[in-house]
mmCIF file of C-alpha atoms in Angstrom:
data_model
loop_
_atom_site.group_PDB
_atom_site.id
_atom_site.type_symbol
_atom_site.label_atom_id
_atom_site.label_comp_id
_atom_site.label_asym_id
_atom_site.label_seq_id
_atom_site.Cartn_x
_atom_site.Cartn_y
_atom_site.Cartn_z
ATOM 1 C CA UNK A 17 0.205 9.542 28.931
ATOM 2 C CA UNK A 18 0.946 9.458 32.606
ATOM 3 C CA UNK A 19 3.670 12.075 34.255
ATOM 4 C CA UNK A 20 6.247 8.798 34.341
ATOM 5 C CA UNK A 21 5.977 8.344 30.527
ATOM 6 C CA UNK A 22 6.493 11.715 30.137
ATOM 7 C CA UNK A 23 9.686 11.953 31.995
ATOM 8 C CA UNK A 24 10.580 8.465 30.489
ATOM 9 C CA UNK A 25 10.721 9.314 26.964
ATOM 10 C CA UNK A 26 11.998 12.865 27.412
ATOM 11 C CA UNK A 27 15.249 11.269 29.083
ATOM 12 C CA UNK A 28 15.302 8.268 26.610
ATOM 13 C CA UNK A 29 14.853 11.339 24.047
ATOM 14 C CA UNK A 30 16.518 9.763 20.971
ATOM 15 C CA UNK A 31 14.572 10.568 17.812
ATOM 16 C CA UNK A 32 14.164 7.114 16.177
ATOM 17 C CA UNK A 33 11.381 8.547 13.762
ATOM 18 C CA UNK A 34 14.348 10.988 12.309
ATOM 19 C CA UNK A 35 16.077 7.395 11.858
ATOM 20 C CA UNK A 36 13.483 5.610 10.374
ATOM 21 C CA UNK A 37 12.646 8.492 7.677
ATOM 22 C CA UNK A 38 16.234 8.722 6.883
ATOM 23 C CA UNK A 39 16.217 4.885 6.314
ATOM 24 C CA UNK A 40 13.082 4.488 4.561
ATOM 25 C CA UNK A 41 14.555 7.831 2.154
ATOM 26 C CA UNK A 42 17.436 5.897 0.569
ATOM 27 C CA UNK A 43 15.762 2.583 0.723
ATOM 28 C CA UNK A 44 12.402 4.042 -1.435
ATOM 29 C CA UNK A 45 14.897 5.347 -3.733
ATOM 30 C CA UNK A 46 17.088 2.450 -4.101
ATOM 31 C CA UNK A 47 13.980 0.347 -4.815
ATOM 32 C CA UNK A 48 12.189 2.846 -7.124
ATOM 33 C CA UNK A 49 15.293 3.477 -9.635
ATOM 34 C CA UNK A 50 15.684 -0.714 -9.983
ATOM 35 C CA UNK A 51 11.909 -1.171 -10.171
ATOM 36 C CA UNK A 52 12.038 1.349 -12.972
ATOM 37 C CA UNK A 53 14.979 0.032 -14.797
ATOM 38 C CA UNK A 54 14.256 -1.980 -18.026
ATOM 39 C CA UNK A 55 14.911 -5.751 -17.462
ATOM 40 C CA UNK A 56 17.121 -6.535 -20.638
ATOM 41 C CA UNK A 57 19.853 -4.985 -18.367
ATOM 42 C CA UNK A 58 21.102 -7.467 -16.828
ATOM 43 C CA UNK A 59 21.229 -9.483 -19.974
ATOM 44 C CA UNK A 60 23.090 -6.738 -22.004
ATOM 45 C CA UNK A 61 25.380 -6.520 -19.158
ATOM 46 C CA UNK A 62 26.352 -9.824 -19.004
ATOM 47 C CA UNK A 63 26.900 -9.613 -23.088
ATOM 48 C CA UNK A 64 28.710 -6.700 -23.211
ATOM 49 C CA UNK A 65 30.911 -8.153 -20.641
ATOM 50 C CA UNK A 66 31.884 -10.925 -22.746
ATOM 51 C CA UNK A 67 31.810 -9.036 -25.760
ATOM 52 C CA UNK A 68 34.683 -7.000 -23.796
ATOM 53 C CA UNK A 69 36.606 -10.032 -22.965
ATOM 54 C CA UNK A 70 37.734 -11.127 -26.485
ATOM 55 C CA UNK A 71 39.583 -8.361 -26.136
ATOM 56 C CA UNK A 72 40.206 -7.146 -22.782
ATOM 57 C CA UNK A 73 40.820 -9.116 -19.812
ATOM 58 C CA UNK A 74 38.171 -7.345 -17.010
ATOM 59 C CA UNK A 75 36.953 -8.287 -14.031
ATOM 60 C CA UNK A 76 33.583 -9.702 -13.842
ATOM 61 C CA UNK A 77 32.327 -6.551 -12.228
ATOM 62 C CA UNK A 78 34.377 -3.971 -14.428
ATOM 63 C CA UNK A 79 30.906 -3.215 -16.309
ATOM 64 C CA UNK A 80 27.930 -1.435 -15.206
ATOM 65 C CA UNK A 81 24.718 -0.782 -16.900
ATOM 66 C CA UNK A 82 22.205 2.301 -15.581
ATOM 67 C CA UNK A 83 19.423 3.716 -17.197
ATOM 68 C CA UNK A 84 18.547 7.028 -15.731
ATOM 69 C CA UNK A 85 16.180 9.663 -16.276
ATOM 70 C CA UNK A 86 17.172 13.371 -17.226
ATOM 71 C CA UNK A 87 14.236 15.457 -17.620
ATOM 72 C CA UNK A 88 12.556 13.632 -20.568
ATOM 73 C CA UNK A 89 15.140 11.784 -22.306
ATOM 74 C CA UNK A 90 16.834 8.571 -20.955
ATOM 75 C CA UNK A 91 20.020 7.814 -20.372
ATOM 76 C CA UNK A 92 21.763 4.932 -20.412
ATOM 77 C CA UNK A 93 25.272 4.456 -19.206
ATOM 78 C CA UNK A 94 28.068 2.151 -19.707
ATOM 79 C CA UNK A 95 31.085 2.561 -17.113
ATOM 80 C CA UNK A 96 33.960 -0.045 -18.350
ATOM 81 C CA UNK A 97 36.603 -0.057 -15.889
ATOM 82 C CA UNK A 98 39.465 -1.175 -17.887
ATOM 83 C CA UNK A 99 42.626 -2.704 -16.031
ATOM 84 C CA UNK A 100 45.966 -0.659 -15.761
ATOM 85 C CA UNK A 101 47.395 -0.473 -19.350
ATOM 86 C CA UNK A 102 49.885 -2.703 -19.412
ATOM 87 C CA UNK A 103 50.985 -4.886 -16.300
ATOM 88 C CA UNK A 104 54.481 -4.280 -15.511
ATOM 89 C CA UNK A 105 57.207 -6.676 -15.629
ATOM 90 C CA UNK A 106 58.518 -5.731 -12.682
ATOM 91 C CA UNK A 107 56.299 -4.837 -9.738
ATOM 92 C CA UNK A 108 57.063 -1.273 -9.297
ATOM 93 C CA UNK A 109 57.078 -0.035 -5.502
ATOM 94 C CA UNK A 110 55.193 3.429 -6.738
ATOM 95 C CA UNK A 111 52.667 3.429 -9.340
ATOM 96 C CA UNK A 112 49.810 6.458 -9.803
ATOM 97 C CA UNK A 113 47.008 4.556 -10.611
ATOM 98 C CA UNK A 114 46.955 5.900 -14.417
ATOM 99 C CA UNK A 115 43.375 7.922 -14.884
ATOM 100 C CA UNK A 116 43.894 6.720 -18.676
ATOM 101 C CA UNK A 117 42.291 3.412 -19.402
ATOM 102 C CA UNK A 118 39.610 4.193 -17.172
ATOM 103 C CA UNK A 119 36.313 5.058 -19.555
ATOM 104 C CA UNK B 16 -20.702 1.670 -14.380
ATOM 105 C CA UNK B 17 -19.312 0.965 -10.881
ATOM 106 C CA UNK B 18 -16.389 2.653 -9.432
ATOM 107 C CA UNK B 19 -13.890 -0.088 -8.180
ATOM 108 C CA UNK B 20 -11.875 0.976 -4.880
ATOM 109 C CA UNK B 21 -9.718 -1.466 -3.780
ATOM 110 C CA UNK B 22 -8.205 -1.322 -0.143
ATOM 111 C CA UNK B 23 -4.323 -2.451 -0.291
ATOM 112 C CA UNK B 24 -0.970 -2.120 1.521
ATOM 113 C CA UNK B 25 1.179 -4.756 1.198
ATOM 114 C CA UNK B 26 1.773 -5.809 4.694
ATOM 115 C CA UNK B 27 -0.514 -7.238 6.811
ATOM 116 C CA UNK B 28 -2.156 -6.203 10.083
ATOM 117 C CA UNK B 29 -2.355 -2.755 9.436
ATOM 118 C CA UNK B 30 -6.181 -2.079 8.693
ATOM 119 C CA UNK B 31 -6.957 -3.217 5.400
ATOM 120 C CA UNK B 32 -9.851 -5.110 6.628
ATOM 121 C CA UNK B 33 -11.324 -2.497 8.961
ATOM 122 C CA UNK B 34 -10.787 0.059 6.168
ATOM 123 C CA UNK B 35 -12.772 -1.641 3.861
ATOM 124 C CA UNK B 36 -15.598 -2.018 6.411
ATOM 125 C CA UNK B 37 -15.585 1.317 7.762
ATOM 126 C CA UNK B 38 -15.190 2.680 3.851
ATOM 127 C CA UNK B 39 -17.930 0.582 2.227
ATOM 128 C CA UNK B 40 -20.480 1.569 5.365
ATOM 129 C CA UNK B 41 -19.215 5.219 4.888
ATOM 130 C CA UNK B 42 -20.412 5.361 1.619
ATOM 131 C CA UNK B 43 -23.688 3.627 2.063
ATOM 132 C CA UNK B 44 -24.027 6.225 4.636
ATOM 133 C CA UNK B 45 -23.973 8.847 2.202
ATOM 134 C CA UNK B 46 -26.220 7.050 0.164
ATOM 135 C CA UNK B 47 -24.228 5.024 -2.531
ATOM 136 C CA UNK B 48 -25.624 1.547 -3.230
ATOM 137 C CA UNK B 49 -22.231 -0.050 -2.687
ATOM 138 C CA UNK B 50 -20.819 -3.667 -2.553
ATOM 139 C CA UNK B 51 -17.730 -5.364 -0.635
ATOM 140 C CA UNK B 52 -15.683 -8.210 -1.722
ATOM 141 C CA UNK B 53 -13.461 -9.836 0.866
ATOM 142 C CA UNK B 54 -10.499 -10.740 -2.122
ATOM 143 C CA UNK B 55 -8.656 -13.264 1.130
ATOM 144 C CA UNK B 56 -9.704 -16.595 -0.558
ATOM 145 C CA UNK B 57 -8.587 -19.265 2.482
ATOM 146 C CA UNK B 58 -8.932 -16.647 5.444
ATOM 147 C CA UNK B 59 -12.317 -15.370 5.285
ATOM 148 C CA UNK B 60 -12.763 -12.053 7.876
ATOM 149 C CA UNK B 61 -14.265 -9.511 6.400
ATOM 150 C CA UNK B 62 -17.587 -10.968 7.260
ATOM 151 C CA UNK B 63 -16.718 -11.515 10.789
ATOM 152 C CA UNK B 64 -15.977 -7.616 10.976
ATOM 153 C CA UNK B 65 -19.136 -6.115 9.403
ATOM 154 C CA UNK B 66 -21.147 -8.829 11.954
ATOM 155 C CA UNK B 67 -22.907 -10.729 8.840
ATOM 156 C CA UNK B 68 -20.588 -13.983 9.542
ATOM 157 C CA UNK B 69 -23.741 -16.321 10.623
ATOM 158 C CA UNK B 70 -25.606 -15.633 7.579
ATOM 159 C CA UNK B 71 -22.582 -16.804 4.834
ATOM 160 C CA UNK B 72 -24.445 -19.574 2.727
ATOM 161 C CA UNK B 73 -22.242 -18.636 -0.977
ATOM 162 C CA UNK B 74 -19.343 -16.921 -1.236
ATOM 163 C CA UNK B 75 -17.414 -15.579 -4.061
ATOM 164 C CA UNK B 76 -15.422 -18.635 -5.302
ATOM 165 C CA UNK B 77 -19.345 -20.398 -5.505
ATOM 166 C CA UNK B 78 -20.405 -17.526 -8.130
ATOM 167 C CA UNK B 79 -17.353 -17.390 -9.894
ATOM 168 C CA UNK B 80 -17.899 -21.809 -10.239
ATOM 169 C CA UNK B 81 -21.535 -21.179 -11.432
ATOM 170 C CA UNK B 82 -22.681 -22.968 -8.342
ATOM 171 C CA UNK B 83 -24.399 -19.879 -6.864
ATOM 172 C CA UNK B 84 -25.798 -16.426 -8.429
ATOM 173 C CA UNK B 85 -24.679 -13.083 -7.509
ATOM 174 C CA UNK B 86 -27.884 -12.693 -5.762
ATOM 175 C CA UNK B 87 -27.690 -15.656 -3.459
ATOM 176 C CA UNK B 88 -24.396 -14.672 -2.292
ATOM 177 C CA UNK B 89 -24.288 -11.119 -1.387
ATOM 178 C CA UNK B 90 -25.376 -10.678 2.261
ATOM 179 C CA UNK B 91 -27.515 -7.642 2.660
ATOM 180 C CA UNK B 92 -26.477 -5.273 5.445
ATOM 181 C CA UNK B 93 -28.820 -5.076 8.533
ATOM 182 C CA UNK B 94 -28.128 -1.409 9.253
ATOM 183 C CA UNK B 95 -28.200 -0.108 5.592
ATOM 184 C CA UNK B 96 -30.575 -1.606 3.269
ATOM 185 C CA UNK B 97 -27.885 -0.193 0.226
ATOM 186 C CA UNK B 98 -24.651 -2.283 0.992
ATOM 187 C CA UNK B 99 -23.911 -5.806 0.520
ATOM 188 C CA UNK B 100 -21.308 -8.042 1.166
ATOM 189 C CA UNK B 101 -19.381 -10.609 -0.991
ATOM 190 C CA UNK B 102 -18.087 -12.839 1.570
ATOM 191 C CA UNK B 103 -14.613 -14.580 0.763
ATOM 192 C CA UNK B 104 -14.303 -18.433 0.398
ATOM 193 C CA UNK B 105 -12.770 -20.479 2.759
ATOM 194 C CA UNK B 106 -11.327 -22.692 0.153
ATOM 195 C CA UNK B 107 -7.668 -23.905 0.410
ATOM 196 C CA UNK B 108 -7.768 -23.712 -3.024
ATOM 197 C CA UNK B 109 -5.872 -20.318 -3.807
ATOM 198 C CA UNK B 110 -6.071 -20.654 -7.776
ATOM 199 C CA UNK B 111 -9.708 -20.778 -7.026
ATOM 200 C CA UNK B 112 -9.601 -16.967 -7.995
ATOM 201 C CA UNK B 113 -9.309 -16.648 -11.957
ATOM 202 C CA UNK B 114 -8.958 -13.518 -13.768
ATOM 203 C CA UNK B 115 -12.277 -14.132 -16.440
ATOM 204 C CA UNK B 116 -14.102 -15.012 -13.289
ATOM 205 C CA UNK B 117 -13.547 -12.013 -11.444
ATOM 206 C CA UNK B 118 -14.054 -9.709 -14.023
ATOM 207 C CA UNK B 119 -17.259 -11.518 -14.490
ATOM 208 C CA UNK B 120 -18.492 -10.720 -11.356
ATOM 209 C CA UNK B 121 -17.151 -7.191 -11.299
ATOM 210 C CA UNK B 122 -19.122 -6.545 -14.547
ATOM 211 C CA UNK B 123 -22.259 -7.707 -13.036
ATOM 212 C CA UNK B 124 -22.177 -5.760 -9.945
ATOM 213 C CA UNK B 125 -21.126 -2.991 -11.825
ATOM 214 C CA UNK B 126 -24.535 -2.886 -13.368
ATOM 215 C CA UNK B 127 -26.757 -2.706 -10.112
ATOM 216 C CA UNK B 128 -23.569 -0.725 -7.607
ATOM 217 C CA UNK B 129 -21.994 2.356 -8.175
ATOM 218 C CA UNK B 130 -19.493 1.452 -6.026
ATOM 219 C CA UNK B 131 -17.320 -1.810 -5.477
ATOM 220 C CA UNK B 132 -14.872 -1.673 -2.119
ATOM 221 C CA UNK B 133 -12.552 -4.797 -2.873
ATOM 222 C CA UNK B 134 -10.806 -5.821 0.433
ATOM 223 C CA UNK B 135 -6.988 -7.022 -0.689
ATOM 224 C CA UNK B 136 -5.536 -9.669 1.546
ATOM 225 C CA UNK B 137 -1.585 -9.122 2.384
ATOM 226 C CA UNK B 138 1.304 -10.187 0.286
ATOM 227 C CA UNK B 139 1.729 -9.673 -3.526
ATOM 228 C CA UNK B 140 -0.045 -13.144 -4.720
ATOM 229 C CA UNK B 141 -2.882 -14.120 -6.757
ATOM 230 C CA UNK B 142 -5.983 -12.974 -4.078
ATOM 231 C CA UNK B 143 -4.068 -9.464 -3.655
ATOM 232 C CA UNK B 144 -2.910 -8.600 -7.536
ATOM 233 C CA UNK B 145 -6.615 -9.420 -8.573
ATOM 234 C CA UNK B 146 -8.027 -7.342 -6.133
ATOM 235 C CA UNK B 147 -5.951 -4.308 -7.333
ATOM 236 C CA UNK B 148 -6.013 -5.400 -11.401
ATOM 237 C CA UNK B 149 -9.438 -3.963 -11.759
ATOM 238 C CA UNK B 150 -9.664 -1.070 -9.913
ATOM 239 C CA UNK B 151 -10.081 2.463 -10.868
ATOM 240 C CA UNK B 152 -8.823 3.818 -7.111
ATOM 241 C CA UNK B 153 -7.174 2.695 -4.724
ATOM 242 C CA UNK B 154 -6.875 3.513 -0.785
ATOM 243 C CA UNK B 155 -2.817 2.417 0.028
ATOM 244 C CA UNK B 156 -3.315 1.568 4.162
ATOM 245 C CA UNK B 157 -0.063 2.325 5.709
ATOM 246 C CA UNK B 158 1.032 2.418 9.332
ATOM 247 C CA UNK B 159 3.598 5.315 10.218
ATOM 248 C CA UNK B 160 6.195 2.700 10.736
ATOM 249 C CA UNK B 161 9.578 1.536 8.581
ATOM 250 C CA UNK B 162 7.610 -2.025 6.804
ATOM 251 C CA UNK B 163 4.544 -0.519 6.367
ATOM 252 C CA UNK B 164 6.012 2.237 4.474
ATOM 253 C CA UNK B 165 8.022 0.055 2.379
ATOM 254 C CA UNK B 166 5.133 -2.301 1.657
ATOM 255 C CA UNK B 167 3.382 0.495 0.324
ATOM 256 C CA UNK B 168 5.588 1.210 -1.688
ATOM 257 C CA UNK B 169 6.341 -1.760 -3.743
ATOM 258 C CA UNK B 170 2.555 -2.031 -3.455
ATOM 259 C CA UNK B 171 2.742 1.449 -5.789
ATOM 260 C CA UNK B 172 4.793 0.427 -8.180
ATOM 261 C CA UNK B 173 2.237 -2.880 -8.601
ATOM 262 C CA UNK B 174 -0.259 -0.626 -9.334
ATOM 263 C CA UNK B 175 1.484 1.427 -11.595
ATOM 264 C CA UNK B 176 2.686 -1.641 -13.677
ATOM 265 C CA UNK B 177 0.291 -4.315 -13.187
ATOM 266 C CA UNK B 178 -2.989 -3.501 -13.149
ATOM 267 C CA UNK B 179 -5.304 -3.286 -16.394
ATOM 268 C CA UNK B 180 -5.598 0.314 -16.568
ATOM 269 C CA UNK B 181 -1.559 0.191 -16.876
ATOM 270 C CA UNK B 182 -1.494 -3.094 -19.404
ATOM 271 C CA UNK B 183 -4.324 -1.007 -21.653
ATOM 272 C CA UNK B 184 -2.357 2.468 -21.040
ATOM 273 C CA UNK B 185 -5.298 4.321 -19.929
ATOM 274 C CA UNK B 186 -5.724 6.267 -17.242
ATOM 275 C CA UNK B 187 -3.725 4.925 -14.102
ATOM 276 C CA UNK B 188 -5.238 4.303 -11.137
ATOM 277 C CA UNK B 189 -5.919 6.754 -8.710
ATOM 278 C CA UNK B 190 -3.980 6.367 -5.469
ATOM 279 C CA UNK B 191 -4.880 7.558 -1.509
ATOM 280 C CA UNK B 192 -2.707 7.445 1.024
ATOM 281 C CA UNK B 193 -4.513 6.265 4.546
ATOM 282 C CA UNK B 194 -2.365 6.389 7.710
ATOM 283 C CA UNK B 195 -3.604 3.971 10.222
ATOM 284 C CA UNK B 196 -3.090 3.415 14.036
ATOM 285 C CA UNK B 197 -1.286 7.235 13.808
ATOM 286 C CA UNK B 198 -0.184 8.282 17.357
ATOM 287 C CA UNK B 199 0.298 12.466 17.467
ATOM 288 C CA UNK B 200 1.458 12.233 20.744
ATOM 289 C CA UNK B 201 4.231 10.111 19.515
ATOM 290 C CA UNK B 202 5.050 11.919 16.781
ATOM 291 C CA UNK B 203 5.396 14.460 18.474
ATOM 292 C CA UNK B 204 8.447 12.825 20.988
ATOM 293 C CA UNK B 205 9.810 11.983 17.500
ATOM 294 C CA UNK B 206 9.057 7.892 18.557
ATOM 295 C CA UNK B 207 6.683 8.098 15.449
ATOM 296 C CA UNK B 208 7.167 8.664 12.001
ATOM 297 C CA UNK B 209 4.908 11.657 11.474
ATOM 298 C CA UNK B 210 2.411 12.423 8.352
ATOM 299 C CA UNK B 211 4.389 14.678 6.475
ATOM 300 C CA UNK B 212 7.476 12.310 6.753
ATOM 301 C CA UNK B 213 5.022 9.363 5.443
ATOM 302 C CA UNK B 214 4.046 11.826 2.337
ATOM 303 C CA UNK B 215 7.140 13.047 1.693
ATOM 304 C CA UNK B 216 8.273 9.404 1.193
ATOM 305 C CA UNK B 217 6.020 7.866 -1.063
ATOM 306 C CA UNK B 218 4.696 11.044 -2.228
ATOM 307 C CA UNK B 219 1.016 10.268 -2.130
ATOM 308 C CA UNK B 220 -2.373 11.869 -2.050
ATOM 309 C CA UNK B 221 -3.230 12.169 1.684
ATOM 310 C CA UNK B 222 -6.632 10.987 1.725
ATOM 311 C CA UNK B 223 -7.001 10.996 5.517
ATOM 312 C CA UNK B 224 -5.256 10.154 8.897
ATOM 313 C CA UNK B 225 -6.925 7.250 11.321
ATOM 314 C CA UNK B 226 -5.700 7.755 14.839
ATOM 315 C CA UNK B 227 -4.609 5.022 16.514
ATOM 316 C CA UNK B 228 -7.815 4.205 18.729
ATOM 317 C CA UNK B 229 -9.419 1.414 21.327
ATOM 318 C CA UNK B 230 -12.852 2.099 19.090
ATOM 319 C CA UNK B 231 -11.421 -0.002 16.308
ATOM 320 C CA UNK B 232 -10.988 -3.072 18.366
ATOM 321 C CA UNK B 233 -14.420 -2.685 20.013
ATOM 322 C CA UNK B 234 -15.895 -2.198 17.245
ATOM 323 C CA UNK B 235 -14.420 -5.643 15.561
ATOM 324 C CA UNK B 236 -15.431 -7.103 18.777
ATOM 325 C CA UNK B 237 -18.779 -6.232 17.575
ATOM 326 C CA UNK B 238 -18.991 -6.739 14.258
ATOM 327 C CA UNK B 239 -19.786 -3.010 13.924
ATOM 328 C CA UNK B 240 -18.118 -0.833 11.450
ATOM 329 C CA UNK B 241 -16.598 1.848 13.248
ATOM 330 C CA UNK B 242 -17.414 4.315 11.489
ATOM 331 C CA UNK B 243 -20.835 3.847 12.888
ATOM 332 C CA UNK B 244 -19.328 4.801 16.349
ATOM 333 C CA UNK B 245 -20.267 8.600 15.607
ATOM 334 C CA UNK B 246 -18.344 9.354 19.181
ATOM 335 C CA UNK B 247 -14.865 7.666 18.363
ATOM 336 C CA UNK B 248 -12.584 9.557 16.937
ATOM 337 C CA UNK B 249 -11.474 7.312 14.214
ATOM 338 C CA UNK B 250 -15.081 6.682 13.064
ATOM 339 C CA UNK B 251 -15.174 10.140 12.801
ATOM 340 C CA UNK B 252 -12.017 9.807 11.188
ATOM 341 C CA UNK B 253 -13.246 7.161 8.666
ATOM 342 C CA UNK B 254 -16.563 9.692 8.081
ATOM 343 C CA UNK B 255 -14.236 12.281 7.099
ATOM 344 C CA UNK B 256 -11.922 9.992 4.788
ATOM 345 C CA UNK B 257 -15.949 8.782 2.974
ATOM 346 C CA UNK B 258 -16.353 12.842 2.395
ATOM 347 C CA UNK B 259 -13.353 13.547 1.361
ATOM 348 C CA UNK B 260 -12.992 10.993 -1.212
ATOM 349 C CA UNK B 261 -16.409 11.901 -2.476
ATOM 350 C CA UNK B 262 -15.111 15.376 -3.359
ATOM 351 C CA UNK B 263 -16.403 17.179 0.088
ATOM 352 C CA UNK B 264 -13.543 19.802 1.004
ATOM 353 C CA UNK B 265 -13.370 17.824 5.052
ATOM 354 C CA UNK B 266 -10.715 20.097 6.382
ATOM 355 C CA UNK B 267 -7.927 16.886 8.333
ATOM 356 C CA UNK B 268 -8.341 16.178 11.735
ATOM 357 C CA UNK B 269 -6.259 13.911 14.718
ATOM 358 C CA UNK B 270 -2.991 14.868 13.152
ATOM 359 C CA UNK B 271 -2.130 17.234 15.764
ATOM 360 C CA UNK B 272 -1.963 15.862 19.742
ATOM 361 C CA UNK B 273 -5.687 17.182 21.281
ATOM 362 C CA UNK B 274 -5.117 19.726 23.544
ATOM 363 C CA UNK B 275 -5.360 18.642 27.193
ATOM 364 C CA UNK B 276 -5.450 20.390 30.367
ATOM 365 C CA UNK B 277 -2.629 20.048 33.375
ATOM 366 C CA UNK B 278 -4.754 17.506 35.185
ATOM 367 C CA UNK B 279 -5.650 14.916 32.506
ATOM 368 C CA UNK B 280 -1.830 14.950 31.144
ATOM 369 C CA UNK B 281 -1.085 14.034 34.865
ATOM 370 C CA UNK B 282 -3.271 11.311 35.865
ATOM 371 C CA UNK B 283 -4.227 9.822 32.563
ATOM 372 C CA UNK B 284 -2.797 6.675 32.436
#
């Protein structure tokens, strides 16, 4: 490495390797956690979803399925976002978002 | 029975080929009877590397077809009497490759060998998942660099789930990390992802570190393994990666920048 070089990436001194390890970090363990997910999970999302709807009118996306692992037992999760109890008749101007109905 | 090493990564260009050469050589050099099989049915190269490209008559498609023996195919090495090489077809064919046939092959050099280097072209298809289904080890070639990495990767979790060790739940196969074409000098301006980052990652057996080097191209040029080069430092580096593997406690070397005096840092271009 000549003297220029030197000076050249001392000024330009932005640590792109910091970057690229931070990047690579969340991507890895994005990729591992669905590579190591069962594949029926998709498929009992989607039927737990409409098993749901005979009931409950949710949003396509109100279900998720994960599967994670807690020391040696697995665990799977179902988060069903349920809509606000009962739409109001009226709009009301202020409404809490109600933390029941949420499971 | 044969131990079966294959060379993978994933992505392509980052050393699979001269890995294989430099490995297979390396351990002929220490006195293993070992063969190579260039897995890239369609772009043949590993021949051209080791310098035995003029004298391809079969290749491994022809003994897989019954239209050649084992024997009239492998290409004995001019510079060690105890390595051969299984040149790749240059078929277009890619389902040319079957699973019964491979395994054939494997089992018959596995009488004569104790070990078999199989070079894995890029990508995940057929040539590359058959190169890996067999094996018993396996060197993952990775450049310190963002794809590479990745590649890897995925290229883990193929082994882990693919591969028959995995589909007979034995043992899994053994896995080495190799960084290729590593820069310390840029690691150390932080332009370079740097071993430990690489490890910490995909959390990997560190098998060696290649430095990025002008020997490897020459010695392609050449059709010369570079791990013959005994005064480049990644043929030393290669050396080191033979021992280690082998068991030999080879403290690492070219992870840390070579110290250099005030003059050379000046005018070195």
């Amino acid at each position: 490495m000549g003297l220029l070089d030197y000076f050249r990436s001392r000024s330009s001194g932005t640590a792109s390797a910091a970057v690229a390890k931070e990047r690579l970090q969340i991507l890895v363990a994005h990729e591992r956690a669905e590579r190591n997910r069962p594949d029926y999970l998709p498929r009992l999302q989607r039927e737990l979803l409409e098993v749901v709807r005979k009931y409950v009118q949710v949003e396509e996306d109100a279900i998720t399925v994960t599967m994670e692992e807690d020391g040696n037992r697995e665990v799977l999760e179902l988060n069903i976002v349920l809509p606000d109890d009962k739409e109001p008749k009226k709009a009301r101007a202020t409404r809490n978002p109600s933390p029941t109905g949420r499971g | 029975m044969a131990r079966i090493i294959v060379v993978t990564s994933g992505k392509g260009g980052v050393g699979k080929t001269t890995t294989s050469a430099a490995f297979a050589m390396g351990l002929a050099m220490e006195g293993h009877r070992t063969a190579v099989i260039d897995f890239d049915v369609g772009l043949r190269n590993l021949d051209l590397v080791m310098g035995c490209e003029r004298r391809v008559v079969y290749d491994f498609v022809n003994v897989i077809n019954g239209e050649a023996t084992l024997n009239q195919a492998l290409i004995r090495d001019k510079r060690r009497d105890n390595l051969y090489i299984l040149p790749a077809s240059q078929t277009r064919d890619k389902e040319s490759l079957s699973t019964e046939g491979v395994e054939r092959v494997l089992n018959e050099l596995s009488e004569s060998f104790e070990y078999i280097v199989c070079d894995s072209p890029a990508g995940i298809e057929r040539g590359a998942t058959l190169a890996m289904y067999f094996a018993d080890d396996a060197l993952v070639v990775t450049n310190p660099e963002v794809s590479s990495v990745r590649d890897s990767d995925r290229m883990l979790g193929i082994l882990a789930s693919k591969s028959r060790r995995a589909e007979l739940g034995v043992e899994p196969i053994k896995e080495y990390l190799l960084l290729t074409r590593y820069s310390p000098q840029r690691v150390k301006m932080g332009e370079m992802l740097s071993v430990d980052d690489v490890q910490e990652i995909l959390s990997m057996h560190l098998l060696g570190v290649i430095p990025d080097s002008k020997s490897v191209l020459s010695a392609s040029n050449a059709g010369t393994p570079v791990v013959l080069d005994e005064h480049s430092d990644a043929g030393q580096a290669y050396r080191d990666v033979v021992r280690r593997y082998l068991g030999e406690p080879v403290p690492h070397r070219f992870i840390e920048e070579e110290k250099k005096g005030l003059f050379s840092r000046l005018f070195r271009g």
